[in-house]
JSON list of C-alpha atoms in Angstrom, two decimals:
[
{"chain": "Y", "resi": 1, "resn": "UNK", "atom": "CA", "xyz": [1.91, -1.41, 9.70]},
{"chain": "Y", "resi": 2, "resn": "UNK", "atom": "CA", "xyz": [2.12, -4.43, 7.41]},
{"chain": "Y", "resi": 3, "resn": "UNK", "atom": "CA", "xyz": [0.96, -3.49, 3.89]},
{"chain": "Y", "resi": 4, "resn": "UNK", "atom": "CA", "xyz": [0.54, -5.93, 1.01]},
{"chain": "Y", "resi": 5, "resn": "UNK", "atom": "CA", "xyz": [0.34, -5.32, -2.72]},
{"chain": "Y", "resi": 6, "resn": "UNK", "atom": "CA", "xyz": [-1.27, -8.42, -4.24]},
{"chain": "Y", "resi": 7, "resn": "UNK", "atom": "CA", "xyz": [-0.25, -9.75, -7.67]},
{"chain": "Y", "resi": 8, "resn": "UNK", "atom": "CA", "xyz": [-2.49, -11.50, -10.17]},
{"chain": "Y", "resi": 9, "resn": "UNK", "atom": "CA", "xyz": [-1.13, -14.90, -9.14]},
{"chain": "Y", "resi": 10, "resn": "UNK", "atom": "CA", "xyz": [2.10, -16.93, -9.26]},
{"chain": "Y", "resi": 11, "resn": "UNK", "atom": "CA", "xyz": [2.33, -16.87, -13.07]},
{"chain": "Y", "resi": 12, "resn": "UNK", "atom": "CA", "xyz": [1.88, -13.09, -13.33]},
{"chain": "Y", "resi": 13, "resn": "UNK", "atom": "CA", "xyz": [4.68, -10.67, -14.21]},
{"chain": "Y", "resi": 14, "resn": "UNK", "atom": "CA", "xyz": [3.76, -8.84, -11.01]},
{"chain": "Y", "resi": 15, "resn": "UNK", "atom": "CA", "xyz": [4.99, -9.75, -7.54]},
{"chain": "Y", "resi": 16, "resn": "UNK", "atom": "CA", "xyz": [3.26, -10.03, -4.20]},
{"chain": "Y", "resi": 17, "resn": "UNK", "atom": "CA", "xyz": [5.06, -7.50, -2.01]},
{"chain": "Y", "resi": 18, "resn": "UNK", "atom": "CA", "xyz": [4.73, -6.91, 1.73]},
{"chain": "Y", "resi": 19, "resn": "UNK", "atom": "CA", "xyz": [6.25, -3.85, 3.43]},
{"chain": "Y", "resi": 20, "resn": "UNK", "atom": "CA", "xyz": [6.51, -3.35, 7.19]},
{"chain": "Y", "resi": 21, "resn": "UNK", "atom": "CA", "xyz": [6.96, 0.10, 8.71]},
{"chain": "Y", "resi": 22, "resn": "UNK", "atom": "CA", "xyz": [7.25, 1.16, 12.33]},
{"chain": "Y", "resi": 23, "resn": "UNK", "atom": "CA", "xyz": [4.61, 3.86, 12.71]},
{"chain": "Y", "resi": 24, "resn": "UNK", "atom": "CA", "xyz": [6.35, 5.41, 15.70]},
{"chain": "Y", "resi": 25, "resn": "UNK", "atom": "CA", "xyz": [9.25, 6.64, 13.60]},
{"chain": "Y", "resi": 26, "resn": "UNK", "atom": "CA", "xyz": [8.01, 5.95, 10.04]},
{"chain": "Y", "resi": 27, "resn": "UNK", "atom": "CA", "xyz": [10.92, 3.60, 9.35]},
{"chain": "Y", "resi": 28, "resn": "UNK", "atom": "CA", "xyz": [10.69, 0.62, 7.02]},
{"chain": "Y", "resi": 29, "resn": "UNK", "atom": "CA", "xyz": [11.80, -2.38, 9.07]},
{"chain": "Y", "resi": 30, "resn": "UNK", "atom": "CA", "xyz": [11.11, -5.35, 6.77]},
{"chain": "Y", "resi": 31, "resn": "UNK", "atom": "CA", "xyz": [9.80, -6.53, 3.43]},
{"chain": "Y", "resi": 32, "resn": "UNK", "atom": "CA", "xyz": [8.82, -9.77, 1.74]},
{"chain": "Y", "resi": 33, "resn": "UNK", "atom": "CA", "xyz": [8.51, -10.43, -1.99]},
{"chain": "Y", "resi": 34, "resn": "UNK", "atom": "CA", "xyz": [7.31, -13.53, -3.79]},
{"chain": "Y", "resi": 35, "resn": "UNK", "atom": "CA", "xyz": [4.97, -15.17, -6.26]},
{"chain": "Y", "resi": 36, "resn": "UNK", "atom": "CA", "xyz": [2.65, -17.44, -4.33]},
{"chain": "Y", "resi": 37, "resn": "UNK", "atom": "CA", "xyz": [-0.96, -18.61, -4.20]},
{"chain": "Y", "resi": 38, "resn": "UNK", "atom": "CA", "xyz": [-3.37, -16.48, -2.16]},
{"chain": "Y", "resi": 39, "resn": "UNK", "atom": "CA", "xyz": [-3.56, -18.96, 0.73]},
{"chain": "Y", "resi": 40, "resn": "UNK", "atom": "CA", "xyz": [0.23, -18.84, 1.14]},
{"chain": "Y", "resi": 41, "resn": "UNK", "atom": "CA", "xyz": [0.21, -15.05, 0.89]},
{"chain": "Y", "resi": 42, "resn": "UNK", "atom": "CA", "xyz": [-2.53, -14.85, 3.55]},
{"chain": "Y", "resi": 43, "resn": "UNK", "atom": "CA", "xyz": [-0.46, -17.03, 5.88]},
{"chain": "Y", "resi": 44, "resn": "UNK", "atom": "CA", "xyz": [2.68, -15.00, 5.15]},
{"chain": "Y", "resi": 45, "resn": "UNK", "atom": "CA", "xyz": [0.93, -11.67, 5.85]},
{"chain": "Y", "resi": 46, "resn": "UNK", "atom": "CA", "xyz": [-0.56, -13.00, 9.06]},
{"chain": "Y", "resi": 47, "resn": "UNK", "atom": "CA", "xyz": [2.78, -14.39, 10.30]},
{"chain": "Y", "resi": 48, "resn": "UNK", "atom": "CA", "xyz": [4.56, -11.10, 9.52]},
{"chain": "Y", "resi": 49, "resn": "UNK", "atom": "CA", "xyz": [1.85, -9.09, 11.33]},
{"chain": "Y", "resi": 50, "resn": "UNK", "atom": "CA", "xyz": [2.11, -11.37, 14.38]},
{"chain": "Y", "resi": 51, "resn": "UNK", "atom": "CA", "xyz": [5.91, -11.20, 14.33]},
{"chain": "Y", "resi": 52, "resn": "UNK", "atom": "CA", "xyz": [5.79, -7.40, 14.32]},
{"chain": "Y", "resi": 53, "resn": "UNK", "atom": "CA", "xyz": [3.78, -6.99, 17.53]},
{"chain": "Y", "resi": 54, "resn": "UNK", "atom": "CA", "xyz": [0.31, -7.65, 16.13]},
{"chain": "Y", "resi": 55, "resn": "UNK", "atom": "CA", "xyz": [0.79, -4.89, 13.57]},
{"chain": "Y", "resi": 56, "resn": "UNK", "atom": "CA", "xyz": [-2.06, -3.26, 11.69]},
{"chain": "Y", "resi": 57, "resn": "UNK", "atom": "CA", "xyz": [-2.47, -5.47, 8.61]},
{"chain": "Y", "resi": 58, "resn": "UNK", "atom": "CA", "xyz": [-3.41, -3.53, 5.48]},
{"chain": "Y", "resi": 59, "resn": "UNK", "atom": "CA", "xyz": [-3.66, -5.63, 2.34]},
{"chain": "Y", "resi": 60, "resn": "UNK", "atom": "CA", "xyz": [-4.75, -3.98, -0.87]},
{"chain": "Y", "resi": 61, "resn": "UNK", "atom": "CA", "xyz": [-8.43, -4.80, -1.29]},
{"chain": "Y", "resi": 62, "resn": "UNK", "atom": "CA", "xyz": [-8.84, -4.33, -5.02]},
{"chain": "Y", "resi": 63, "resn": "UNK", "atom": "CA", "xyz": [-8.46, -7.20, -7.49]},
{"chain": "Y", "resi": 64, "resn": "UNK", "atom": "CA", "xyz": [-7.30, -10.45, -5.92]},
{"chain": "Y", "resi": 65, "resn": "UNK", "atom": "CA", "xyz": [-6.81, -8.54, -2.68]},
{"chain": "Y", "resi": 66, "resn": "UNK", "atom": "CA", "xyz": [-10.49, -9.19, -1.97]},
{"chain": "Y", "resi": 67, "resn": "UNK", "atom": "CA", "xyz": [-9.72, -12.92, -1.90]},
{"chain": "Y", "resi": 68, "resn": "UNK", "atom": "CA", "xyz": [-6.74, -12.32, 0.37]},
{"chain": "Y", "resi": 69, "resn": "UNK", "atom": "CA", "xyz": [-8.92, -10.34, 2.78]},
{"chain": "Y", "resi": 70, "resn": "UNK", "atom": "CA", "xyz": [-11.55, -13.10, 2.76]},
{"chain": "Y", "resi": 71, "resn": "UNK", "atom": "CA", "xyz": [-8.86, -15.61, 3.78]},
{"chain": "Y", "resi": 72, "resn": "UNK", "atom": "CA", "xyz": [-7.45, -13.28, 6.44]},
{"chain": "Y", "resi": 73, "resn": "UNK", "atom": "CA", "xyz": [-10.97, -12.76, 7.85]},
{"chain": "Y", "resi": 74, "resn": "UNK", "atom": "CA", "xyz": [-11.21, -16.51, 8.40]},
{"chain": "Y", "resi": 75, "resn": "UNK", "atom": "CA", "xyz": [-8.19, -16.28, 10.74]},
{"chain": "Y", "resi": 76, "resn": "UNK", "atom": "CA", "xyz": [-10.09, -13.80, 12.96]},
{"chain": "Y", "resi": 77, "resn": "UNK", "atom": "CA", "xyz": [-6.99, -11.55, 13.07]},
{"chain": "Y", "resi": 78, "resn": "UNK", "atom": "CA", "xyz": [-8.18, -8.58, 15.10]},
{"chain": "Y", "resi": 79, "resn": "UNK", "atom": "CA", "xyz": [-5.93, -5.80, 13.82]},
{"chain": "Y", "resi": 80, "resn": "UNK", "atom": "CA", "xyz": [-7.00, -5.47, 10.17]},
{"chain": "Y", "resi": 81, "resn": "UNK", "atom": "CA", "xyz": [-6.91, -1.95, 8.73]},
{"chain": "Y", "resi": 82, "resn": "UNK", "atom": "CA", "xyz": [-10.41, -0.56, 8.33]},
{"chain": "Y", "resi": 83, "resn": "UNK", "atom": "CA", "xyz": [-10.99, 2.60, 6.34]},
{"chain": "Y", "resi": 84, "resn": "UNK", "atom": "CA", "xyz": [-14.10, 4.56, 7.16]},
{"chain": "Y", "resi": 85, "resn": "UNK", "atom": "CA", "xyz": [-15.90, 6.11, 4.20]},
{"chain": "Y", "resi": 86, "resn": "UNK", "atom": "CA", "xyz": [-19.07, 8.16, 4.05]},
{"chain": "Y", "resi": 87, "resn": "UNK", "atom": "CA", "xyz": [-21.55, 7.69, 1.24]},
{"chain": "Y", "resi": 88, "resn": "UNK", "atom": "CA", "xyz": [-24.36, 10.23, 0.86]},
{"chain": "Y", "resi": 89, "resn": "UNK", "atom": "CA", "xyz": [-26.92, 7.46, 0.35]},
{"chain": "Y", "resi": 90, "resn": "UNK", "atom": "CA", "xyz": [-25.70, 4.60, 2.55]},
{"chain": "Y", "resi": 91, "resn": "UNK", "atom": "CA", "xyz": [-24.03, 6.66, 5.28]},
{"chain": "Y", "resi": 92, "resn": "UNK", "atom": "CA", "xyz": [-20.75, 5.68, 6.97]},
{"chain": "Y", "resi": 93, "resn": "UNK", "atom": "CA", "xyz": [-19.22, 2.31, 6.13]},
{"chain": "Y", "resi": 94, "resn": "UNK", "atom": "CA", "xyz": [-15.95, 0.55, 6.88]},
{"chain": "Y", "resi": 95, "resn": "UNK", "atom": "CA", "xyz": [-13.82, -1.15, 4.26]},
{"chain": "Y", "resi": 96, "resn": "UNK", "atom": "CA", "xyz": [-11.27, -3.76, 5.33]},
{"chain": "Y", "resi": 97, "resn": "UNK", "atom": "CA", "xyz": [-7.89, -3.27, 3.68]},
{"chain": "Y", "resi": 98, "resn": "UNK", "atom": "CA", "xyz": [-6.61, -0.48, 1.47]},
{"chain": "Y", "resi": 99, "resn": "UNK", "atom": "CA", "xyz": [-8.76, 0.16, -1.60]},
{"chain": "Y", "resi": 100, "resn": "UNK", "atom": "CA", "xyz": [-6.59, 1.68, -4.32]},
{"chain": "Y", "resi": 101, "resn": "UNK", "atom": "CA", "xyz": [-8.98, 3.59, -6.57]},
{"chain": "Y", "resi": 102, "resn": "UNK", "atom": "CA", "xyz": [-9.32, 6.90, -8.45]},
{"chain": "Y", "resi": 103, "resn": "UNK", "atom": "CA", "xyz": [-9.72, 8.81, -5.18]},
{"chain": "Y", "resi": 104, "resn": "UNK", "atom": "CA", "xyz": [-7.26, 7.02, -2.90]},
{"chain": "Y", "resi": 105, "resn": "UNK", "atom": "CA", "xyz": [-4.37, 6.55, -5.34]},
{"chain": "Y", "resi": 106, "resn": "UNK", "atom": "CA", "xyz": [-3.61, 10.28, -5.72]},
{"chain": "Y", "resi": 107, "resn": "UNK", "atom": "CA", "xyz": [-3.84, 10.65, -1.91]},
{"chain": "Y", "resi": 108, "resn": "UNK", "atom": "CA", "xyz": [-1.51, 7.69, -1.43]},
{"chain": "Y", "resi": 109, "resn": "UNK", "atom": "CA", "xyz": [1.00, 9.09, -3.93]},
{"chain": "Y", "resi": 110, "resn": "UNK", "atom": "CA", "xyz": [0.76, 12.61, -2.47]},
{"chain": "Y", "resi": 111, "resn": "UNK", "atom": "CA", "xyz": [1.34, 11.38, 1.08]},
{"chain": "Y", "resi": 112, "resn": "UNK", "atom": "CA", "xyz": [4.41, 9.47, -0.11]},
{"chain": "Y", "resi": 113, "resn": "UNK", "atom": "CA", "xyz": [5.76, 12.49, -2.00]},
{"chain": "Y", "resi": 114, "resn": "UNK", "atom": "CA", "xyz": [5.34, 14.64, 1.13]},
{"chain": "Y", "resi": 115, "resn": "UNK", "atom": "CA", "xyz": [6.99, 12.03, 3.36]},
{"chain": "Y", "resi": 116, "resn": "UNK", "atom": "CA", "xyz": [9.97, 11.81, 1.01]},
{"chain": "Y", "resi": 117, "resn": "UNK", "atom": "CA", "xyz": [10.23, 15.58, 0.49]},
{"chain": "Y", "resi": 118, "resn": "UNK", "atom": "CA", "xyz": [10.03, 16.33, 4.22]},
{"chain": "Y", "resi": 119, "resn": "UNK", "atom": "CA", "xyz": [12.38, 13.44, 5.03]},
{"chain": "Y", "resi": 120, "resn": "UNK", "atom": "CA", "xyz": [10.29, 11.80, 7.75]},
{"chain": "Y", "resi": 121, "resn": "UNK", "atom": "CA", "xyz": [10.01, 8.34, 6.19]},
{"chain": "Y", "resi": 122, "resn": "UNK", "atom": "CA", "xyz": [13.01, 5.99, 6.17]},
{"chain": "Y", "resi": 123, "resn": "UNK", "atom": "CA", "xyz": [13.09, 3.49, 3.31]},
{"chain": "Y", "resi": 124, "resn": "UNK", "atom": "CA", "xyz": [15.67, 0.71, 3.66]},
{"chain": "Y", "resi": 125, "resn": "UNK", "atom": "CA", "xyz": [14.78, -1.37, 0.59]},
{"chain": "Y", "resi": 126, "resn": "UNK", "atom": "CA", "xyz": [16.79, -0.97, -2.59]},
{"chain": "Y", "resi": 127, "resn": "UNK", "atom": "CA", "xyz": [13.91, -2.54, -4.56]},
{"chain": "Y", "resi": 128, "resn": "UNK", "atom": "CA", "xyz": [11.39, 0.00, -3.25]},
{"chain": "Y", "resi": 129, "resn": "UNK", "atom": "CA", "xyz": [13.73, 2.88, -4.05]},
{"chain": "Y", "resi": 130, "resn": "UNK", "atom": "CA", "xyz": [14.40, 1.55, -7.57]},
{"chain": "Y", "resi": 131, "resn": "UNK", "atom": "CA", "xyz": [10.69, 1.25, -8.29]},
{"chain": "Y", "resi": 132, "resn": "UNK", "atom": "CA", "xyz": [9.94, 4.69, -6.82]},
{"chain": "Y", "resi": 133, "resn": "UNK", "atom": "CA", "xyz": [12.49, 6.27, -9.15]},
{"chain": "Y", "resi": 134, "resn": "UNK", "atom": "CA", "xyz": [10.72, 4.70, -12.16]},
{"chain": "Y", "resi": 135, "resn": "UNK", "atom": "CA", "xyz": [7.14, 5.36, -10.94]},
{"chain": "Y", "resi": 136, "resn": "UNK", "atom": "CA", "xyz": [5.48, 8.19, -12.84]},
{"chain": "Y", "resi": 137, "resn": "UNK", "atom": "CA", "xyz": [2.34, 9.71, -14.19]},
{"chain": "Y", "resi": 138, "resn": "UNK", "atom": "CA", "xyz": [1.56, 8.78, -17.80]},
{"chain": "Y", "resi": 139, "resn": "UNK", "atom": "CA", "xyz": [-0.80, 11.11, -19.63]},
{"chain": "Y", "resi": 140, "resn": "UNK", "atom": "CA", "xyz": [-2.78, 9.79, -22.60]},
{"chain": "Y", "resi": 141, "resn": "UNK", "atom": "CA", "xyz": [-3.82, 12.25, -25.28]},
{"chain": "Y", "resi": 142, "resn": "UNK", "atom": "CA", "xyz": [-6.42, 12.07, -28.03]},
{"chain": "Y", "resi": 143, "resn": "UNK", "atom": "CA", "xyz": [-5.48, 12.77, -31.69]},
{"chain": "Y", "resi": 144, "resn": "UNK", "atom": "CA", "xyz": [-6.25, 16.48, -31.13]},
{"chain": "Y", "resi": 145, "resn": "UNK", "atom": "CA", "xyz": [-3.55, 16.63, -28.45]},
{"chain": "Y", "resi": 146, "resn": "UNK", "atom": "CA", "xyz": [-5.93, 17.01, -25.50]},
{"chain": "Y", "resi": 147, "resn": "UNK", "atom": "CA", "xyz": [-5.25, 15.09, -22.30]},
{"chain": "Y", "resi": 148, "resn": "UNK", "atom": "CA", "xyz": [-7.78, 12.26, -21.91]},
{"chain": "Y", "resi": 149, "resn": "UNK", "atom": "CA", "xyz": [-6.43, 10.24, -19.01]},
{"chain": "Y", "resi": 150, "resn": "UNK", "atom": "CA", "xyz": [-3.64, 10.33, -16.46]},
{"chain": "Y", "resi": 151, "resn": "UNK", "atom": "CA", "xyz": [-2.45, 7.12, -14.84]},
{"chain": "Y", "resi": 152, "resn": "UNK", "atom": "CA", "xyz": [0.24, 6.72, -12.19]},
{"chain": "Y", "resi": 153, "resn": "UNK", "atom": "CA", "xyz": [2.22, 3.50, -12.57]},
{"chain": "Y", "resi": 154, "resn": "UNK", "atom": "CA", "xyz": [5.52, 1.93, -13.50]},
{"chain": "Y", "resi": 155, "resn": "UNK", "atom": "CA", "xyz": [6.67, 2.38, -17.10]},
{"chain": "Y", "resi": 156, "resn": "UNK", "atom": "CA", "xyz": [6.06, -0.52, -19.53]},
{"chain": "Y", "resi": 157, "resn": "UNK", "atom": "CA", "xyz": [8.19, -3.55, -18.67]},
{"chain": "Y", "resi": 158, "resn": "UNK", "atom": "CA", "xyz": [8.80, -2.41, -15.08]},
{"chain": "Y", "resi": 159, "resn": "UNK", "atom": "CA", "xyz": [7.12, -3.34, -11.80]},
{"chain": "Y", "resi": 160, "resn": "UNK", "atom": "CA", "xyz": [5.65, -1.11, -9.10]},
{"chain": "Y", "resi": 161, "resn": "UNK", "atom": "CA", "xyz": [4.64, -3.72, -6.49]},
{"chain": "Y", "resi": 162, "resn": "UNK", "atom": "CA", "xyz": [7.30, -2.75, -3.93]},
{"chain": "Y", "resi": 163, "resn": "UNK", "atom": "CA", "xyz": [6.59, 0.95, -4.49]},
{"chain": "Y", "resi": 164, "resn": "UNK", "atom": "CA", "xyz": [2.83, 0.46, -4.08]},
{"chain": "Y", "resi": 165, "resn": "UNK", "atom": "CA", "xyz": [3.17, -1.62, -0.91]},
{"chain": "Y", "resi": 166, "resn": "UNK", "atom": "CA", "xyz": [5.37, 1.11, 0.60]},
{"chain": "Y", "resi": 167, "resn": "UNK", "atom": "CA", "xyz": [2.87, 3.81, -0.42]},
{"chain": "Y", "resi": 168, "resn": "UNK", "atom": "CA", "xyz": [0.02, 1.81, 1.14]},
{"chain": "Y", "resi": 169, "resn": "UNK", "atom": "CA", "xyz": [2.03, 1.37, 4.36]},
{"chain": "Y", "resi": 170, "resn": "UNK", "atom": "CA", "xyz": [2.83, 5.09, 4.48]},
{"chain": "Y", "resi": 171, "resn": "UNK", "atom": "CA", "xyz": [-0.78, 6.13, 3.80]},
{"chain": "Y", "resi": 172, "resn": "UNK", "atom": "CA", "xyz": [-2.19, 3.71, 6.38]},
{"chain": "Y", "resi": 173, "resn": "UNK", "atom": "CA", "xyz": [0.37, 4.92, 8.94]},
{"chain": "Y", "resi": 174, "resn": "UNK", "atom": "CA", "xyz": [-0.89, 8.47, 8.40]},
{"chain": "Y", "resi": 175, "resn": "UNK", "atom": "CA", "xyz": [-4.38, 7.36, 9.36]},
{"chain": "Y", "resi": 176, "resn": "UNK", "atom": "CA", "xyz": [-3.31, 5.26, 12.39]},
{"chain": "Y", "resi": 177, "resn": "UNK", "atom": "CA", "xyz": [-3.33, 6.71, 15.92]},
{"chain": "Y", "resi": 178, "resn": "UNK", "atom": "CA", "xyz": [0.14, 7.05, 17.40]},
{"chain": "Y", "resi": 179, "resn": "UNK", "atom": "CA", "xyz": [1.93, 7.24, 14.08]},
{"chain": "Y", "resi": 180, "resn": "UNK", "atom": "CA", "xyz": [4.94, 9.45, 13.52]},
{"chain": "Y", "resi": 181, "resn": "UNK", "atom": "CA", "xyz": [2.82, 11.56, 11.17]},
{"chain": "Y", "resi": 182, "resn": "UNK", "atom": "CA", "xyz": [0.36, 12.29, 14.01]},
{"chain": "Y", "resi": 183, "resn": "UNK", "atom": "CA", "xyz": [3.18, 13.35, 16.34]},
{"chain": "Y", "resi": 184, "resn": "UNK", "atom": "CA", "xyz": [4.59, 15.70, 13.67]},
{"chain": "Y", "resi": 185, "resn": "UNK", "atom": "CA", "xyz": [1.16, 17.29, 13.14]},
{"chain": "Y", "resi": 186, "resn": "UNK", "atom": "CA", "xyz": [0.83, 18.04, 16.87]},
{"chain": "Y", "resi": 187, "resn": "UNK", "atom": "CA", "xyz": [4.27, 19.66, 16.99]},
{"chain": "Y", "resi": 188, "resn": "UNK", "atom": "CA", "xyz": [3.43, 22.17, 14.24]}
]
């Protein structure tokens, strides 16, 4: 799986971060980090996916990720991650890429917590580990002291791009046939 967290552009404080994991053993095998224009990021993601045996390519689809996916679609790359969702009105649909939203983010974080707790994911990147240590849930409270909102992210002044790309890769691997997570589920 090749997962990409897309920044807000080359002048942003955020980074574009690509993480590659081998789904057979849930081991991180590569990463790429930079601040580039979307066309360069699309080419980089495609080249990495091709280099790693036509890997499932799972860019984040929210924000500028939609532009990245549009560029990747022009390449006709056949192994884009597609998430199936069911809407009560429209029926089943497929979304290309990983959509980080209010429903998928807690699932993505929970799957990563389980993988780390159970020890079946191998992370080789110091940057990913540093960001994971800092990543946390921040709860906002109103003047009465009641919780109003909970947001999972890096603390102010820190980045979470490497952490998010790893969490996307891990979550996508859990939904891919033949992944290490599928093998573990069958053994239980």
